[in-house]
PDB file of C-alpha atoms in Angstrom:
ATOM      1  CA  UNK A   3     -44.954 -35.093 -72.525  1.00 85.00           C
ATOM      2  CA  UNK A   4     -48.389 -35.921 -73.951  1.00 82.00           C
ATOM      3  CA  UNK A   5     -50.533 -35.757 -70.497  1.00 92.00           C
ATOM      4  CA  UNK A   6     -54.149 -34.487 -70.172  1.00 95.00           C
ATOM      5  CA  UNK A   7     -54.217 -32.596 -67.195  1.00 96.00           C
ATOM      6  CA  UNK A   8     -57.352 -32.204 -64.706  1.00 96.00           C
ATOM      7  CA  UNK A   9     -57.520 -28.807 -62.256  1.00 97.00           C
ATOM      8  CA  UNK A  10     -58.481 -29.203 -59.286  1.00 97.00           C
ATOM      9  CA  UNK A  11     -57.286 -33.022 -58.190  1.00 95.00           C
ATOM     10  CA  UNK A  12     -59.198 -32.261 -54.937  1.00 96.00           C
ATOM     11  CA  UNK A  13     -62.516 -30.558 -54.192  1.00 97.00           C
ATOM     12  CA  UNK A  14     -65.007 -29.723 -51.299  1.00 97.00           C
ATOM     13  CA  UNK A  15     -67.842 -27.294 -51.896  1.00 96.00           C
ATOM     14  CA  UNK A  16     -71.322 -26.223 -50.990  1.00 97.00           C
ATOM     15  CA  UNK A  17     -74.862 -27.302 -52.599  1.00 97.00           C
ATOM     16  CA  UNK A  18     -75.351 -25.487 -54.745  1.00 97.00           C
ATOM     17  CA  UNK A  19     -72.461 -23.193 -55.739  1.00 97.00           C
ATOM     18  CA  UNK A  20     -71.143 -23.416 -59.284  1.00 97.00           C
ATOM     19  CA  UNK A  21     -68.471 -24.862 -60.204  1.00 97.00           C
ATOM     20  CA  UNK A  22     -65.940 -25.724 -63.091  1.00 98.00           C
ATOM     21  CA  UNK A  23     -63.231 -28.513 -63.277  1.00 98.00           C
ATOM     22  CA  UNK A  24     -60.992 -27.767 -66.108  1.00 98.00           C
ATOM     23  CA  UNK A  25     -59.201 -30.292 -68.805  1.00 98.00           C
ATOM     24  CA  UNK A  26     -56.447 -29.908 -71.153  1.00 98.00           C
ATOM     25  CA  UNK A  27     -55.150 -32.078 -73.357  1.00 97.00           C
ATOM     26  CA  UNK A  28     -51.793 -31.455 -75.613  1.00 95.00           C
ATOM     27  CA  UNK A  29     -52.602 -34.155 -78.205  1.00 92.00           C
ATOM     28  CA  UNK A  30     -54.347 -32.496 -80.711  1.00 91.00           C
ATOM     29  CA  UNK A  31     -56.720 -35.178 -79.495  1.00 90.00           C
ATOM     30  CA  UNK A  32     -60.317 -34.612 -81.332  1.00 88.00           C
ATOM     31  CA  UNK A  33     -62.368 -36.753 -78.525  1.00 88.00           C
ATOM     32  CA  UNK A  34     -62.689 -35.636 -74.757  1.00 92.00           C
ATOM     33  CA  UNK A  35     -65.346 -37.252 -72.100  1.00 93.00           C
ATOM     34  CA  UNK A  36     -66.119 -37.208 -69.386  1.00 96.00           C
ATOM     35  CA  UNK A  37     -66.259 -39.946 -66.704  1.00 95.00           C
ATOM     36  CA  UNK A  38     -67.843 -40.454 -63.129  1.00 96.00           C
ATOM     37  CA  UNK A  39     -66.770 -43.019 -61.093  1.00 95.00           C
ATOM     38  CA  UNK A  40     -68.812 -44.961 -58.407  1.00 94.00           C
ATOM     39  CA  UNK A  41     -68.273 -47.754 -56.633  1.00 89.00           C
ATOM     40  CA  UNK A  42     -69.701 -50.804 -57.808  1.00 87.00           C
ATOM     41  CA  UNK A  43     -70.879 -48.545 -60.731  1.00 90.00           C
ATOM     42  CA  UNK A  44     -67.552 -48.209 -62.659  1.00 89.00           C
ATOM     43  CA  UNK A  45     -67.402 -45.683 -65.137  1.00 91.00           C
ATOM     44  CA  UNK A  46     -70.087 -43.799 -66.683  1.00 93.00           C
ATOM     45  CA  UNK A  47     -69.628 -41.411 -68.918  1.00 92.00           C
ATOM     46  CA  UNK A  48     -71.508 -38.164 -68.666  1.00 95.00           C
ATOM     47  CA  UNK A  49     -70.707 -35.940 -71.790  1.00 94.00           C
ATOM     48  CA  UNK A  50     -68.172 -36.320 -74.917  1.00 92.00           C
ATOM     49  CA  UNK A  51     -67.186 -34.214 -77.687  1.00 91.00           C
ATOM     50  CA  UNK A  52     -66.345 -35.498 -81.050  1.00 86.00           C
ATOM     51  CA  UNK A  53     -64.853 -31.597 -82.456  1.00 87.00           C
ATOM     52  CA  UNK A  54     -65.224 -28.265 -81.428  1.00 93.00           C
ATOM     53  CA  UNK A  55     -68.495 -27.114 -80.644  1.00 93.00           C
ATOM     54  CA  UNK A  56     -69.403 -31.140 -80.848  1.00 90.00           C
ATOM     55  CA  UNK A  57     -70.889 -32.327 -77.456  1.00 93.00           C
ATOM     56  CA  UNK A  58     -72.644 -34.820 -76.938  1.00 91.00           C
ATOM     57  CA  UNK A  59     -74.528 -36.600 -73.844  1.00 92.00           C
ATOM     58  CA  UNK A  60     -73.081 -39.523 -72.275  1.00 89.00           C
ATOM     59  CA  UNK A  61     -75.247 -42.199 -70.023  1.00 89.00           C
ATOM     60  CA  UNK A  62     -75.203 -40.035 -67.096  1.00 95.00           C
ATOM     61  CA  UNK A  63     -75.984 -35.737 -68.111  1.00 96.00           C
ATOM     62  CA  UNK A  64     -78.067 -34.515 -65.451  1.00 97.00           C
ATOM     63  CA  UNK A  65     -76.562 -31.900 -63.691  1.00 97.00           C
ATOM     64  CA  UNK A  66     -73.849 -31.005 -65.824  1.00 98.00           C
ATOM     65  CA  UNK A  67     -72.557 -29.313 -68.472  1.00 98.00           C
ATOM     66  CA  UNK A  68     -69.447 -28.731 -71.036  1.00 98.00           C
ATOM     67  CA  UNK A  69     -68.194 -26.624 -73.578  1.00 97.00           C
ATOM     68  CA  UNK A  70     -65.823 -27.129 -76.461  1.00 97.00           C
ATOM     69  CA  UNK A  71     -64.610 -23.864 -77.385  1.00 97.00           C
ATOM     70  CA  UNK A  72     -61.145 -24.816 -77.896  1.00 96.00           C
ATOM     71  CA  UNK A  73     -59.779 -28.053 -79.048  1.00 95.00           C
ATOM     72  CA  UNK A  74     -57.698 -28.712 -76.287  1.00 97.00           C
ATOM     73  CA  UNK A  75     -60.172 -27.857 -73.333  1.00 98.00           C
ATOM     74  CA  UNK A  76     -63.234 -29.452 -72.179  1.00 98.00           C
ATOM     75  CA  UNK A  77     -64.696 -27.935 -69.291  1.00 98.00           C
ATOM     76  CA  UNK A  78     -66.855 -29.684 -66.395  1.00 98.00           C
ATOM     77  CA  UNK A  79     -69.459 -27.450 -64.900  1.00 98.00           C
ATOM     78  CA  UNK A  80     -71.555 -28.028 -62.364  1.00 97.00           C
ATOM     79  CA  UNK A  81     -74.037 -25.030 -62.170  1.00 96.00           C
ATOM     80  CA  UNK A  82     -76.168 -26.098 -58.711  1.00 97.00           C
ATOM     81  CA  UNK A  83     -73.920 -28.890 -57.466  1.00 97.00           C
ATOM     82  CA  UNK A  84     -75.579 -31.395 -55.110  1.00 97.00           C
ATOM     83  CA  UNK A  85     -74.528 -34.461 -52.753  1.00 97.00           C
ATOM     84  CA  UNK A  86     -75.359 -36.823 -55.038  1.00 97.00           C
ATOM     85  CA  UNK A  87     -72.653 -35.756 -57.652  1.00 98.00           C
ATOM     86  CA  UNK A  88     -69.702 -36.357 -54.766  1.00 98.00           C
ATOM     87  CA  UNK A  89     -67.770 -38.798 -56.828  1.00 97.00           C
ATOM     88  CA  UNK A  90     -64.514 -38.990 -58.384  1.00 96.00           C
ATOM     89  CA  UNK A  91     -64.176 -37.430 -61.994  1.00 97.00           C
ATOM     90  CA  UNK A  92     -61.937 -37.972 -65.366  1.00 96.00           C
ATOM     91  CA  UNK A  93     -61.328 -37.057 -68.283  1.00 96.00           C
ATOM     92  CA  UNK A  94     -60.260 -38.654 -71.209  1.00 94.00           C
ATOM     93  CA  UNK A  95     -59.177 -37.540 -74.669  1.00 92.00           C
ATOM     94  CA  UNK A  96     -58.751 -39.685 -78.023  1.00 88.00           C
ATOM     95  CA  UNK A  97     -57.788 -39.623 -81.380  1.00 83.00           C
ATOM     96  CA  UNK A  98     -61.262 -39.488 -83.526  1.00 72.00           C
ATOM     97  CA  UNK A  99     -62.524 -43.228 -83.875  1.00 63.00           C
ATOM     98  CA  UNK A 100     -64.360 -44.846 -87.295  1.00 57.00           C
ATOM     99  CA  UNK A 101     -65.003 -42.856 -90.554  1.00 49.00           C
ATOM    100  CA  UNK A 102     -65.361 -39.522 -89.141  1.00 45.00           C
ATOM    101  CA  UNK A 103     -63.492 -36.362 -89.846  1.00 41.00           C
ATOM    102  CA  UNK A 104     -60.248 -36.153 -91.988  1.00 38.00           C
ATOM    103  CA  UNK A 105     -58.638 -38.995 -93.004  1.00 38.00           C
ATOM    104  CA  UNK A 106     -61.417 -41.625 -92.383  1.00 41.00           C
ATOM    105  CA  UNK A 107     -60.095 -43.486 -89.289  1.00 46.00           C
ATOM    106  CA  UNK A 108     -58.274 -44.516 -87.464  1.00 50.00           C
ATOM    107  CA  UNK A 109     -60.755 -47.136 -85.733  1.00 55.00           C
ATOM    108  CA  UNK A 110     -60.079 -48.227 -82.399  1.00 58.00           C
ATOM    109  CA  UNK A 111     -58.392 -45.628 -80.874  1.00 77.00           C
ATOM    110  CA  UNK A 112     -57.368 -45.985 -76.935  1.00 84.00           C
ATOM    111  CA  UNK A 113     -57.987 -42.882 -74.381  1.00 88.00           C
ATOM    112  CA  UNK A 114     -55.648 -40.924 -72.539  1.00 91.00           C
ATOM    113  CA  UNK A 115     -56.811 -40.378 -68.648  1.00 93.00           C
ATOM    114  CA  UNK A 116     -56.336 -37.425 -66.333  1.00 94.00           C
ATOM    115  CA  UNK A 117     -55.386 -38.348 -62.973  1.00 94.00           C
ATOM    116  CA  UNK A 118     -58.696 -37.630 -61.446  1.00 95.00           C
ATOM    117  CA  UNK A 119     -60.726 -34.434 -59.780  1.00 97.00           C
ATOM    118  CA  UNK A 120     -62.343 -36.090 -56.468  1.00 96.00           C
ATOM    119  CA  UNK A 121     -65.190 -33.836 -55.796  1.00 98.00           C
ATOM    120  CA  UNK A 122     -67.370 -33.735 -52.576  1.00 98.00           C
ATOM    121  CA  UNK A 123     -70.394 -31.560 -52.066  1.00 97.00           C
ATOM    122  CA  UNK A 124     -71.753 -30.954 -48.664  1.00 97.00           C
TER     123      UNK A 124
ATOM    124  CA  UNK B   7     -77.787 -51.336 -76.758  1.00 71.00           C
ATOM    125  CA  UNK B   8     -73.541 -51.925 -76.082  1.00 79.00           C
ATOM    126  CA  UNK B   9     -72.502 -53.289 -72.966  1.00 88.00           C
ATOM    127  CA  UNK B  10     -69.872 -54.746 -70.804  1.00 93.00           C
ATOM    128  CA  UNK B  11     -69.523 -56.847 -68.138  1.00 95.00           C
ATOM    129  CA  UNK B  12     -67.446 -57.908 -65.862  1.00 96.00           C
ATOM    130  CA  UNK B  13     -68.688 -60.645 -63.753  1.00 96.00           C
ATOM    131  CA  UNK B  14     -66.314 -60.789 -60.892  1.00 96.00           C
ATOM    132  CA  UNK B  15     -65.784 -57.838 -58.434  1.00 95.00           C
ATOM    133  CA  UNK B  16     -62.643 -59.599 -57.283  1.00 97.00           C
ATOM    134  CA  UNK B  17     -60.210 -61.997 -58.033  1.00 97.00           C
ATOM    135  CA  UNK B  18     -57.489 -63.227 -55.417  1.00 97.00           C
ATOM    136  CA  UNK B  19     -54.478 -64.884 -57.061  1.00 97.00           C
ATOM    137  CA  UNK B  20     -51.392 -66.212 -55.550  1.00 97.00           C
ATOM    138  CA  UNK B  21     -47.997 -64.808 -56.415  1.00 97.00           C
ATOM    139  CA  UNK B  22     -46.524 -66.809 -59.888  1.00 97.00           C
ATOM    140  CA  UNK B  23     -49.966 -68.342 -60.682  1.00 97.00           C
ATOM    141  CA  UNK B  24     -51.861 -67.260 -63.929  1.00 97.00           C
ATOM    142  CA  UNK B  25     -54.555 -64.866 -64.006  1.00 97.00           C
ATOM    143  CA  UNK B  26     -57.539 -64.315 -65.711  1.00 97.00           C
ATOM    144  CA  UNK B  27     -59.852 -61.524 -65.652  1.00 98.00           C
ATOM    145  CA  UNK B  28     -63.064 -61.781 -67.509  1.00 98.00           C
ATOM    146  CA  UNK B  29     -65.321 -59.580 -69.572  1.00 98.00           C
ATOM    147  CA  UNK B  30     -68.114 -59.992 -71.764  1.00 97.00           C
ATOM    148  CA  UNK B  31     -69.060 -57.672 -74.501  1.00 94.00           C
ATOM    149  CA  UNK B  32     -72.278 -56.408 -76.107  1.00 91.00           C
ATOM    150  CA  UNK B  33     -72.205 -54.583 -79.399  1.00 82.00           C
ATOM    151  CA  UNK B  34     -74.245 -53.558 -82.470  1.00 77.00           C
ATOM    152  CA  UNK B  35     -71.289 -53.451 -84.957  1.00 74.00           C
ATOM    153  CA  UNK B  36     -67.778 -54.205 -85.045  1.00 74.00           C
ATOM    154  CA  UNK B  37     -65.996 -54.247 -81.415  1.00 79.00           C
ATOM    155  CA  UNK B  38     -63.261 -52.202 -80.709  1.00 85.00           C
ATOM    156  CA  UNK B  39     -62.135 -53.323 -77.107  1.00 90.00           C
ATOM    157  CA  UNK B  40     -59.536 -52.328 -74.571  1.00 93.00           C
ATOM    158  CA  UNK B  41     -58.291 -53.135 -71.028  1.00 96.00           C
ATOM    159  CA  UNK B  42     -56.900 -50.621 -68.621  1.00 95.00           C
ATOM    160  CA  UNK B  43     -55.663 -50.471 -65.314  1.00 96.00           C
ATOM    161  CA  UNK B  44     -56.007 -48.070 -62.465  1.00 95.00           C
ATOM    162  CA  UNK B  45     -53.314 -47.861 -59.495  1.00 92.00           C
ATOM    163  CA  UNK B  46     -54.484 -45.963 -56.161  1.00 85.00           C
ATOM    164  CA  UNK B  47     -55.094 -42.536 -56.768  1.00 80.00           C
ATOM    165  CA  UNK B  48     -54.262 -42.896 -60.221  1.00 84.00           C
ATOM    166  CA  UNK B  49     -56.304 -42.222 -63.881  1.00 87.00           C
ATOM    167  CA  UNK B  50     -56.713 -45.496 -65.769  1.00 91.00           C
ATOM    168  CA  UNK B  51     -53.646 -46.371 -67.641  1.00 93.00           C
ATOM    169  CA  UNK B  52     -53.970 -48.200 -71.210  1.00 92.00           C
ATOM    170  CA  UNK B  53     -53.096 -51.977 -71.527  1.00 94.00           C
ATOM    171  CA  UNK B  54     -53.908 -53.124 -74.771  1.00 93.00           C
ATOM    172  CA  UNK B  55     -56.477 -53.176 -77.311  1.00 90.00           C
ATOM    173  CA  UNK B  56     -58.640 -55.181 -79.839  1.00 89.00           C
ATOM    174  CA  UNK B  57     -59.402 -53.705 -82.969  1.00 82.00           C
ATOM    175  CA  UNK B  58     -59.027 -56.687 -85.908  1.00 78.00           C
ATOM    176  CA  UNK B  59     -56.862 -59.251 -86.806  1.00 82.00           C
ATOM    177  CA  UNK B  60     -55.149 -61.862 -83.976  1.00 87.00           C
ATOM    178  CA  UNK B  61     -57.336 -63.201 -81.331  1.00 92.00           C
ATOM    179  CA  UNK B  62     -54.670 -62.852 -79.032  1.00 95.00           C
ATOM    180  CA  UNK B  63     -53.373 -59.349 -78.150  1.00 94.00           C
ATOM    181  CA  UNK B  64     -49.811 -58.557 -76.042  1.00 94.00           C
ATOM    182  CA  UNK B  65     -49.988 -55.628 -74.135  1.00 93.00           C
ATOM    183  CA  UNK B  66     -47.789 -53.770 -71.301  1.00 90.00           C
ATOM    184  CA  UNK B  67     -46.882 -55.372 -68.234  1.00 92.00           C
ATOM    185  CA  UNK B  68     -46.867 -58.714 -70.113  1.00 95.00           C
ATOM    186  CA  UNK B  69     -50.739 -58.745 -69.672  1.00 96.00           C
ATOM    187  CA  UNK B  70     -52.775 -59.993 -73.104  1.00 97.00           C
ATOM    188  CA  UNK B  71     -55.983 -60.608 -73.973  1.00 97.00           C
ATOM    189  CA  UNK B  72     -58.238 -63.000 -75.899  1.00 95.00           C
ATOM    190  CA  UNK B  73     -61.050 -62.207 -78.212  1.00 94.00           C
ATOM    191  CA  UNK B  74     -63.605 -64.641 -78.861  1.00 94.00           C
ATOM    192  CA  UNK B  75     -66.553 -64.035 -81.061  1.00 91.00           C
ATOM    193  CA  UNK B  76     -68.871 -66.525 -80.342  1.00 92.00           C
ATOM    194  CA  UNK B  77     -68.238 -66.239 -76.663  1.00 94.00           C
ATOM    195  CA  UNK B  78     -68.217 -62.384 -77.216  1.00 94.00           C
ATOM    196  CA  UNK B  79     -65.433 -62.574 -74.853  1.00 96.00           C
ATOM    197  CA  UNK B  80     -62.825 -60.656 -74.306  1.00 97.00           C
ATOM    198  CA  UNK B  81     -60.857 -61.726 -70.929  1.00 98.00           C
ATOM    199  CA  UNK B  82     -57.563 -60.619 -69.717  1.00 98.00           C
ATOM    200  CA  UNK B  83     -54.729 -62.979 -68.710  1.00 98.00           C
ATOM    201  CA  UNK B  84     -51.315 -63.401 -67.387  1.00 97.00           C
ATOM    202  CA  UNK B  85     -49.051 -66.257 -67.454  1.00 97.00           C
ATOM    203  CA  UNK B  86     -47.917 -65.041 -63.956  1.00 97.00           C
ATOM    204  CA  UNK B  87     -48.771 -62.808 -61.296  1.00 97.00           C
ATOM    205  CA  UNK B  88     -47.017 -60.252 -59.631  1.00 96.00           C
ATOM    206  CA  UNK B  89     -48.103 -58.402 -56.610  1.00 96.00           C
ATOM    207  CA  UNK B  90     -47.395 -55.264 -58.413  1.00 95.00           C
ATOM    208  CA  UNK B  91     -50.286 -56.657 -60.699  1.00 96.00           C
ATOM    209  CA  UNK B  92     -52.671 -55.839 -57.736  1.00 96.00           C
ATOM    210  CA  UNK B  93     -54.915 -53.114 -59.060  1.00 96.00           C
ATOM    211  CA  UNK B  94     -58.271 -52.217 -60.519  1.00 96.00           C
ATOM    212  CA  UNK B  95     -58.929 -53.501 -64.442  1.00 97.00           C
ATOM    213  CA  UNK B  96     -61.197 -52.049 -66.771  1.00 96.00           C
ATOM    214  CA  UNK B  97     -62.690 -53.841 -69.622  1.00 96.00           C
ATOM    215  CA  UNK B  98     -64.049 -51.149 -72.575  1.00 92.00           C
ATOM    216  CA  UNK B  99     -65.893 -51.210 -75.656  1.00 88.00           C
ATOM    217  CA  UNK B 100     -65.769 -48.787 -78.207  1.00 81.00           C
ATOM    218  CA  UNK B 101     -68.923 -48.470 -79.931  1.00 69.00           C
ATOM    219  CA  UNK B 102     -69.217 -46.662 -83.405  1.00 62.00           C
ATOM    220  CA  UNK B 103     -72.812 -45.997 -85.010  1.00 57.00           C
ATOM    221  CA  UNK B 104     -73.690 -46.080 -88.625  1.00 50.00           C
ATOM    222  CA  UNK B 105     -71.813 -42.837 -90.138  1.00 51.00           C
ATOM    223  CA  UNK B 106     -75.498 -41.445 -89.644  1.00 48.00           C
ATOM    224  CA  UNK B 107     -75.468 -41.221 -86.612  1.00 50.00           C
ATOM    225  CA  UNK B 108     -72.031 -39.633 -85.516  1.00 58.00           C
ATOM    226  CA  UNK B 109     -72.018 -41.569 -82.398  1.00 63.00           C
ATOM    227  CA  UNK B 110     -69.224 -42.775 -80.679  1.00 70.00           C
ATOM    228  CA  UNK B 111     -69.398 -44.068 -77.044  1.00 76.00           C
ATOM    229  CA  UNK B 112     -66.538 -45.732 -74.805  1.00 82.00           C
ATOM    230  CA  UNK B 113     -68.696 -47.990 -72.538  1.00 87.00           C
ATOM    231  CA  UNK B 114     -66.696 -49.147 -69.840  1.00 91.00           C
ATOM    232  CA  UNK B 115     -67.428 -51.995 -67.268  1.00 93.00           C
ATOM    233  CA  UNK B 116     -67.482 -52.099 -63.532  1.00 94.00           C
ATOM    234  CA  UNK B 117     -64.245 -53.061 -62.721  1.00 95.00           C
ATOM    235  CA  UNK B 118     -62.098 -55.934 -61.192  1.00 97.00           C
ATOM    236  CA  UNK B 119     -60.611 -55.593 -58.403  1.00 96.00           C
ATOM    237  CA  UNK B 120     -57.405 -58.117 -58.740  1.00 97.00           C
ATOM    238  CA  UNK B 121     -55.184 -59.203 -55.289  1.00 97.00           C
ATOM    239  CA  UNK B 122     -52.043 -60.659 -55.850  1.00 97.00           C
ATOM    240  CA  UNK B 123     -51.008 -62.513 -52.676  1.00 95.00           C
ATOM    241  CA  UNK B 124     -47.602 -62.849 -51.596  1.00 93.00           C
TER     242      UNK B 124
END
């Protein structure tokens, strides 16, 4: 089944102790991002990757990091997490969009979601 | 810079009336535009997309959407609602860059909260 899978779907931790919410994605997709969500702020989108070792930042960077060692994983860390990143994470992966990479296309691709990592930091 | 918006936080429908949704679009180049849904304690599920061609676009759930250019417009609709409808909808550009610049951002909007009554 093509899924992309989040670990952990629930989270409480400290200020300030790293951490590291995984994403997988079977698909062979070439795009992952991430996504915050807020209410009344919708979703923002806080670092993509177009390829391996292709990131990229989103609207909303600060505090965070990725990696994209592997084609199918894209890593959230959090290095010194703080209160004000409690929120409720996804990712997403798509095919590549536009006239990048092999092929040239295809445009308009939709994303695939994970079902969420809801992170609180006290 | 790109942008969506979704002007209404909510919208409260009756059971078997049509619904609309609205968004509104901002983009430097060609948009690529999408709808999805989220259910409670669920990732955002895929409705249906714009890329070229018919104005009008069928998706799942019998939802569709309707581009318009000069209204850079881009709302949702359904001939008639189901309380099973009730749910959070996401309006999303894709924006692509010049090739120079390798970018390639999904912008989403804030979200509409839709309530089906009974």
């Amino acid at each position: 089944e093509a899924q992309v899978t989040q670990n952990p779907r629930y989270l409480i931790t400290v200020t300030g102790k790293k951490l590291t919410v995984t994403c997988s994605q079977n698909m062979n997709h070439e795009y992952m991002s991430w996504y915050r969500q807020d209410p009344g702020l919708g979703l923002r989108q806080i670092y993509y990757s177009m390829n391996v070792e292709v990131t990229d930042k989103g609207d909303v960077p600060e505090g965070y990091k990725v990696s994209r060692k592997e084609k199918r994983n894209f890593p959230l860390i959090l290095e010194s997490p703080s209160p004000n990143q409690t929120s409720l994470y996804f990712c997403a992966s798509s095919l590549l969009t536009g006239p990048f990479g092999p092929g040239q296309g295809p445009w308009g691709t939709e994303a695939f979601f994970g079902q969420g990592t809801r992170l609180t930091v006290v | 810079a790109q942008s969506v918006a979704q002007p209404e936080d909510q919208v409260n429908v009756a059971e078997g009336n049509p619904l609309t949704v609205k968004c509104t679009y901002s983009v430097s180049g060609n948009p690529y535009l999408f709808w999805y849904v989220q259910y409670p304690n669920r990732g955002l599920q895929f409705l249906l997309k714009y890329i070229t061609g018919d104005n009008l676009v069928k998706g799942s759930y019998g939802f569709e959407a309707e581009f318009n250019k000069s209204q850079t417009s881009f709302h949702l609709k359904k001939p008639s609602a189901l309380v099973s409808d009730s749910a959070l909808y996401f309006c999303a550009v894709r924006d692509i860059s010049p090739l120079v610049n390798r970018d390639d951002k999904i912008i989403f909007g804030k979200g509409t909260r839709l309530h089906i009554l009974p």
